[in-house]
XYZ file of C-alpha atoms in Angstrom:
479
model
C 0.000 0.000 0.000
C 2.807 2.409 0.857
C 4.320 1.888 -2.592
C 0.935 2.724 -4.135
C 0.954 5.989 -2.151
C 4.492 6.686 -3.355
C 3.469 6.062 -6.967
C 0.413 8.306 -6.717
C 2.375 11.020 -4.933
C 5.145 10.877 -7.518
C 2.626 11.147 -10.342
C 1.007 14.078 -8.545
C 4.368 15.842 -8.204
C 5.241 15.273 -11.869
C 1.843 16.446 -13.132
C 1.850 19.582 -10.959
C 5.409 20.416 -11.897
C 4.685 20.024 -15.607
C 1.445 22.045 -15.439
C 3.001 24.924 -13.494
C 6.097 25.034 -15.689
C 4.040 24.974 -18.880
C 1.779 27.780 -17.715
C 4.825 29.821 -16.656
C 6.384 29.267 -20.112
C 3.302 30.756 -21.793
C 2.559 33.530 -19.317
C 6.189 34.740 -19.153
C 6.078 35.416 -22.889
C 2.954 37.560 -22.496
C 3.493 39.535 -19.302
C 6.268 41.980 -18.401
C 8.768 41.772 -15.502
C 6.895 44.639 -13.809
C 3.657 42.622 -13.836
C 5.486 39.674 -12.315
C 6.819 42.069 -9.691
C 3.329 43.299 -8.819
C 2.115 39.697 -8.582
C 4.972 38.921 -6.184
C 3.882 41.747 -3.868
C 0.232 40.675 -3.909
C 0.982 36.978 -3.445
C 3.413 37.804 -0.649
C 0.691 39.512 1.385
C -1.918 36.921 0.393
C 0.333 34.076 1.506
C 0.678 35.614 4.949
C -3.099 36.005 5.265
C -3.715 32.495 3.958
C -1.296 31.049 6.466
C -3.585 32.133 9.295
C -6.664 30.506 7.782
C -6.060 26.877 6.822
C -2.661 25.350 7.427
C -2.566 25.481 11.254
C -5.900 23.708 11.492
C -4.835 21.057 8.984
C -1.822 20.121 11.088
C -3.717 20.298 14.365
C -6.548 18.093 13.125
C -4.097 15.652 11.548
C -2.062 15.072 14.714
C -4.914 14.582 17.197
C -5.234 11.086 18.619
C -9.040 11.400 18.655
C -10.995 13.553 16.266
C -14.696 14.405 16.535
C -17.034 16.166 14.129
C -17.146 19.091 16.552
C -13.425 19.641 15.951
C -14.091 19.947 12.208
C -17.046 22.286 12.757
C -14.955 24.524 14.995
C -12.057 24.598 12.554
C -14.408 25.642 9.736
C -15.966 28.345 11.901
C -12.568 29.758 12.855
C -11.249 29.661 9.264
C -14.318 31.457 7.878
C -14.080 34.113 10.583
C -10.384 34.629 9.759
C -11.155 34.788 6.033
C -13.705 37.541 6.629
C -11.088 39.422 8.632
C -8.576 38.990 5.790
C -11.032 40.372 3.225
C -11.824 43.373 5.433
C -8.118 43.961 6.023
C -7.474 43.867 2.262
C -10.166 46.449 1.623
C -8.778 48.781 4.274
C -5.026 48.243 3.870
C -4.806 47.553 0.136
C -5.005 51.202 -1.019
C -2.580 52.284 1.712
C 0.008 49.683 0.714
C -0.502 50.537 -2.959
C 0.331 54.153 -2.266
C 3.226 53.276 0.055
C 5.034 50.989 -2.418
C 3.918 52.933 -5.520
C 2.353 49.862 -7.144
C -0.727 50.808 -9.220
C -3.331 48.039 -9.222
C -2.106 46.443 -6.000
C -5.275 47.137 -3.990
C -7.696 45.597 -6.497
C -5.499 42.521 -6.947
C -5.189 42.065 -3.186
C -8.956 42.178 -2.675
C -9.529 39.613 -5.432
C -6.830 37.357 -3.997
C -8.331 37.597 -0.495
C -11.739 36.506 -1.826
C -10.102 33.322 -3.132
C -9.103 32.493 0.447
C -12.709 31.541 1.257
C -11.952 27.958 0.238
C -8.731 27.688 2.232
C -10.438 26.477 5.408
C -12.615 23.780 3.790
C -9.570 22.602 1.837
C -7.497 22.301 5.002
C -10.220 20.358 6.826
C -10.812 17.963 3.929
C -7.070 17.342 3.537
C -6.647 16.712 7.264
C -9.449 14.131 7.243
C -7.951 12.450 4.167
C -4.498 12.372 5.787
C -5.902 10.750 8.932
C -7.645 8.127 6.784
C -4.408 7.728 4.777
C -6.234 8.430 1.520
C -3.093 9.758 -0.128
C -4.138 8.634 -3.595
C -7.218 10.841 -3.277
C -5.115 13.773 -2.050
C -2.692 13.361 -4.944
C -5.503 13.144 -7.513
C -7.251 16.278 -6.216
C -4.006 18.253 -6.050
C -2.952 17.261 -9.561
C -6.340 17.978 -11.143
C -6.716 21.318 -9.370
C -3.266 22.432 -10.534
C -3.883 21.383 -14.133
C -7.230 23.224 -14.282
C -5.738 26.327 -12.636
C -2.790 26.332 -15.047
C -5.083 26.131 -18.066
C -7.269 28.961 -16.781
C -4.216 31.111 -16.013
C -3.024 30.738 -19.601
C -6.473 31.630 -20.954
C -6.624 34.645 -18.626
C -3.181 35.861 -19.721
C -4.060 35.529 -23.408
C -7.293 37.443 -22.743
C -5.204 40.350 -21.442
C -5.906 40.126 -17.708
C -2.221 40.375 -16.834
C -1.472 40.006 -13.125
C -4.733 38.143 -12.499
C -3.391 35.233 -14.562
C -0.513 34.882 -12.099
C -2.911 35.066 -9.154
C -5.098 32.307 -10.588
C -2.084 30.124 -11.278
C -1.078 30.214 -7.638
C -4.412 30.511 -5.756
C -7.024 28.699 -7.835
C -5.791 25.205 -6.829
C -6.778 26.058 -3.232
C -10.296 26.828 -4.470
C -10.627 23.694 -6.582
C -9.182 21.203 -4.089
C -12.145 21.100 -1.628
C -14.580 20.909 -4.556
C -12.796 17.893 -6.028
C -12.520 16.340 -2.578
C -16.281 16.705 -2.149
C -16.762 14.810 -5.400
C -14.732 11.907 -3.987
C -16.801 11.919 -0.798
C -20.042 11.972 -2.808
C -18.852 9.061 -4.956
C -18.330 6.987 -1.785
C -21.703 7.985 -0.372
C -20.140 9.903 2.502
C -21.302 13.130 4.104
C -20.193 16.189 2.125
C -21.457 19.146 4.145
C -20.242 19.831 7.675
C -22.114 22.451 9.733
C -20.146 25.560 10.627
C -20.427 25.814 14.409
C -18.443 27.084 17.352
C -17.501 24.704 20.153
C -15.404 26.449 22.760
C -14.265 23.252 24.464
C -13.142 21.675 21.193
C -11.314 24.847 20.207
C -9.375 24.761 23.460
C -8.380 21.154 22.739
C -6.751 22.093 19.445
C -5.733 25.605 20.517
C -2.249 24.891 21.863
C -1.034 23.154 18.741
C -2.934 25.501 16.439
C -1.668 28.795 17.775
C 1.940 27.634 17.881
C 1.698 26.185 14.392
C -0.228 29.278 13.344
C 2.631 31.473 14.513
C 5.173 29.210 12.793
C 3.312 29.216 9.492
C 2.721 32.956 9.771
C 6.420 33.726 10.244
C 7.437 31.233 7.547
C 4.911 32.672 5.096
C 5.972 36.234 5.846
C 9.546 35.565 4.690
C 8.731 35.715 0.935
C 6.600 38.823 1.534
C 9.365 40.567 3.473
C 11.900 39.687 0.780
C 9.566 40.878 -1.995
C 8.900 44.248 -0.350
C 12.593 44.754 0.404
C 13.573 44.018 -3.199
C 10.853 46.349 -4.466
C 11.950 49.119 -2.087
C 15.655 48.827 -2.918
C 15.616 47.877 -6.619
C 12.087 48.323 -8.046
C 9.339 46.175 -9.559
C 11.342 45.062 -12.613
C 14.075 43.451 -10.506
C 11.387 41.942 -8.299
C 9.818 40.476 -11.428
C 13.127 38.829 -12.338
C 13.270 37.310 -8.845
C 9.672 36.127 -9.217
C 10.503 34.282 -12.435
C 13.554 32.699 -10.787
C 11.352 31.511 -7.916
C 8.779 30.143 -10.371
C 11.477 27.877 -11.775
C 12.389 26.644 -8.285
C 9.098 26.687 -6.347
C 7.020 24.139 -8.306
C 9.552 21.377 -7.680
C 10.108 22.446 -4.068
C 6.381 22.609 -3.259
C 5.711 19.290 -4.990
C 8.467 17.487 -3.098
C 7.618 19.058 0.258
C 3.853 18.744 -0.081
C 3.960 15.095 -1.088
C 6.865 14.224 1.193
C 5.389 15.864 4.290
C 2.077 14.027 3.982
C 3.761 10.643 3.587
C 6.471 11.298 6.188
C 3.928 12.587 8.715
C 1.905 9.375 8.410
C 5.044 7.418 9.332
C 6.362 9.776 12.000
C 3.100 10.385 13.868
C 3.062 6.717 14.903
C 6.376 7.258 16.705
C 5.146 10.065 18.978
C 5.928 8.056 22.096
C 9.521 7.290 21.046
C 11.296 10.608 20.313
C 14.681 8.953 19.742
C 13.335 6.624 17.079
C 11.248 9.415 15.617
C 14.266 11.686 15.093
C 16.365 8.861 13.654
C 13.537 7.973 11.260
C 13.280 11.632 10.196
C 17.007 11.500 9.424
C 16.508 8.380 7.317
C 13.686 10.075 5.416
C 15.779 13.228 4.942
C 18.720 11.317 3.491
C 16.376 9.278 1.304
C 14.673 12.389 -0.057
C 18.086 13.973 -0.642
C 18.927 11.181 -3.090
C 16.318 12.673 -5.426
C 16.024 16.311 -4.321
C 19.710 17.296 -4.234
C 20.589 16.194 -7.800
C 17.295 17.642 -9.046
C 18.054 21.135 -7.749
C 21.773 20.961 -8.543
C 20.835 19.839 -12.047
C 18.387 22.741 -12.360
C 21.138 25.138 -11.323
C 23.641 23.646 -13.780
C 21.208 23.723 -16.706
C 19.627 27.122 -15.894
C 21.603 29.064 -18.580
C 19.857 26.909 -21.181
C 16.643 25.929 -19.402
C 15.411 29.341 -18.286
C 15.852 31.248 -21.606
C 14.302 28.298 -23.406
C 11.288 28.343 -21.081
C 10.546 32.038 -20.665
C 12.218 33.613 -23.720
C 14.341 36.774 -23.893
C 14.262 39.598 -21.351
C 14.871 37.485 -18.265
C 18.678 37.268 -18.305
C 19.083 38.455 -14.695
C 16.848 35.611 -13.527
C 19.390 32.976 -14.639
C 21.938 33.697 -11.909
C 19.164 34.273 -9.373
C 17.610 30.888 -10.135
C 20.973 29.131 -9.825
C 21.565 30.453 -6.309
C 17.960 29.744 -5.292
C 18.212 26.160 -6.598
C 21.345 25.484 -4.569
C 19.780 27.031 -1.458
C 16.643 24.878 -1.711
C 18.631 21.757 -2.529
C 20.662 22.366 0.614
C 17.724 22.896 2.974
C 14.835 20.805 1.639
C 15.897 17.378 3.000
C 16.305 18.797 6.503
C 12.756 20.181 6.458
C 11.616 16.658 7.323
C 13.101 17.112 10.769
C 10.475 19.816 11.253
C 7.873 17.271 10.117
C 9.080 15.029 12.934
C 8.797 17.870 15.458
C 5.240 18.499 14.260
C 4.428 14.807 14.659
C 5.950 14.969 18.141
C 3.557 17.799 18.997
C 6.331 20.401 19.316
C 5.496 23.082 16.709
C 7.454 25.658 18.726
C 10.647 24.202 17.249
C 9.462 25.243 13.806
C 8.440 28.674 15.099
C 11.895 29.308 16.547
C 13.574 28.136 13.354
C 11.455 30.295 11.055
C 11.848 33.356 13.323
C 15.632 33.057 13.387
C 15.628 32.532 9.634
C 13.519 35.630 9.026
C 15.756 37.845 11.163
C 18.925 36.522 9.514
C 17.401 36.974 6.057
C 16.470 40.618 6.619
C 19.834 41.464 8.176
C 21.834 39.764 5.419
C 19.774 41.513 2.720
C 20.589 44.954 4.131
C 24.285 44.113 4.494
C 24.672 42.598 1.012
C 22.604 45.380 -0.600
C 25.031 47.876 0.886
C 28.048 45.901 -0.432
C 26.729 44.661 -3.803
C 23.035 44.988 -4.590
C 23.046 42.427 -7.414
C 23.287 39.522 -4.985
C 21.205 40.841 -2.085
C 18.026 38.861 -2.789
C 19.534 35.421 -3.533
C 22.059 35.672 -0.694
C 19.297 36.630 1.757
C 17.257 33.672 0.525
C 20.265 31.380 1.006
C 20.880 32.702 4.526
C 17.251 32.040 5.443
C 17.455 28.429 4.273
C 20.779 27.880 6.044
C 19.500 29.369 9.297
C 16.396 27.197 9.446
C 18.477 24.122 8.596
C 20.941 24.790 11.406
C 18.106 25.201 13.925
C 16.535 21.918 12.786
C 19.828 20.096 13.303
C 20.375 21.665 16.724
C 16.980 20.439 17.947
C 17.693 16.969 16.570
C 20.857 16.964 18.666
C 18.923 18.174 21.724
C 16.328 15.406 21.432
C 18.778 12.606 20.617
C 22.527 12.654 20.999
C 24.034 12.551 17.509
C 20.456 12.350 16.223
C 21.278 13.940 12.858
C 24.916 12.859 12.469
C 24.264 9.887 10.196
C 21.878 11.895 8.015
C 24.415 14.717 7.742
C 27.148 12.342 6.600
C 24.928 10.649 4.043
C 23.537 13.888 2.652
C 27.086 15.248 2.426
C 28.065 12.270 0.281
C 24.965 12.768 -1.861
C 26.001 16.393 -2.378
C 29.446 15.215 -3.458
C 27.856 13.001 -6.111
C 25.572 15.824 -7.287
C 28.470 18.288 -7.518
C 30.482 15.775 -9.559
C 27.500 15.583 -11.921
C 27.311 19.397 -12.109
C 31.061 19.620 -12.742
C 30.796 17.220 -15.654
C 27.884 19.177 -17.147
C 29.676 22.505 -16.725
C 32.926 21.177 -18.147
C 31.263 19.703 -21.198
C 28.703 22.379 -22.104
C 29.485 25.713 -20.406
C 33.266 25.976 -20.112
C 34.521 28.108 -23.015
C 31.548 29.308 -25.018
C 28.045 30.728 -24.814
C 25.497 27.964 -24.261
C 23.404 26.703 -27.151
C 19.838 27.679 -26.259
C 17.973 24.797 -27.834
C 15.771 21.923 -26.762
C 18.213 19.412 -28.236
C 21.076 20.801 -26.133
C 18.902 20.783 -23.001
C 17.996 17.135 -23.581
C 21.669 16.282 -24.009
C 22.488 18.061 -20.731
C 19.703 16.207 -18.913
C 20.843 12.886 -20.358
C 24.430 13.585 -19.300
C 23.303 14.329 -15.753
C 21.063 11.246 -15.661
C 24.042 9.082 -16.597
C 26.674 10.839 -14.490
C 24.752 11.076 -11.208
C 24.038 7.364 -10.582
C 27.677 6.553 -11.309
C 28.880 9.310 -8.978
C 26.380 8.249 -6.301
C 27.553 4.641 -6.515
C 31.107 5.830 -5.886
C 30.267 8.421 -3.197
C 27.402 6.770 -1.268
C 26.341 3.384 -2.511
C 24.072 2.530 0.455
C 22.128 5.823 0.292
C 19.512 4.889 -2.259
C 19.373 1.288 -1.050
C 18.668 2.536 2.465
C 15.723 4.655 1.297
C 14.187 1.753 -0.639
C 14.583 -0.431 2.446
C 12.872 2.196 4.597
C 9.830 2.258 2.285
C 9.555 -1.536 2.201
C 9.712 -1.780 5.983
C 6.785 0.626 6.356
């Protein structure tokens, strides 16, 4: 059964990645860097508001040992109340922010984006129930379909001349479609679709401790992209912010697919080890090193091929985004495997570890941006992003050490060997295709680069860390 979940989750990740990349390819050829910059500002604020509506309740409902309908009713009530507050806040604050950052159209886009948050709560509740029932195939199907539909509609909207709204639909519409598709699955099984929206004070108190801590963690984590976007806009303008947005759109689909799928599956394994923190942390390390086998070469490969991949995808006018995307890819490849330690802390019922990590990361990111902008503004945004990822990774490893002596040592050594194999692959690609001449921007050359990496990495991994991949396969079979 676990291998069926892995297959469905992998298919989900591939479909979502392909749909988001394809829609970005089309939209980037229609919209300007300034429009991408405006979308980054709107989505930054929207992400912070959305973080307070659905995600904390999803995690809280997922980790409870006993769950009653009253918990679901209370979560829906709280999410709808918070959504109404977000809409009101957008109406009041949108024009003020628009004037402050000199971004015409910001207020209208923010109000529209806040209206799309109405489905965030129902989506979180339905996903939590599915996770508890281990219906990961259903989750994967709904996520993939919602992303495909949203990507198609974003392309149609961009062609119709709606500009920034196409980018908003690409990112936010999947959250609207997911609960609708989930309701279809429930209806097909003859299960109850509608849950009353009611307030139960006692039930809220039962989920309150986990929720507010996770709420704070998600809020701080979600504010990091918004803070970075507003700082880039303030220091360098909307055009540079648009270049950063495109670079992130090359990196984010793969990161969100891997983390979204991986967290759901890892949480289902880790939550059963709540009463054995030592084993839980060691298992998180095994998962992290197993995920690194795939994630590290994927992001290192993206970075190595970016001079060909990005111009081929988005066309001319985005040259600055190439270097930005390379640094972002390396930063995410470095930090993503260690995010599963935070999944273990969530399963352990200790969301404050994530809150501390994200807070330290945010402070370090803002400070490093100011320092690097003063020294050399060209690298301020990617370096700040890298510092954020490094800071949160270090905190995750420190807490692993606190819970279990040498709890992350084995994972660190294995992931280090995986990085060695990935860097050997990148060195071969760079030496063969980027050493002495301008890269050939063609699909044929990109396919050759990908093929070279696909051949070089397994050989390098066999030499650097032969048991790594075998260990991950063994972990899956044992579960």
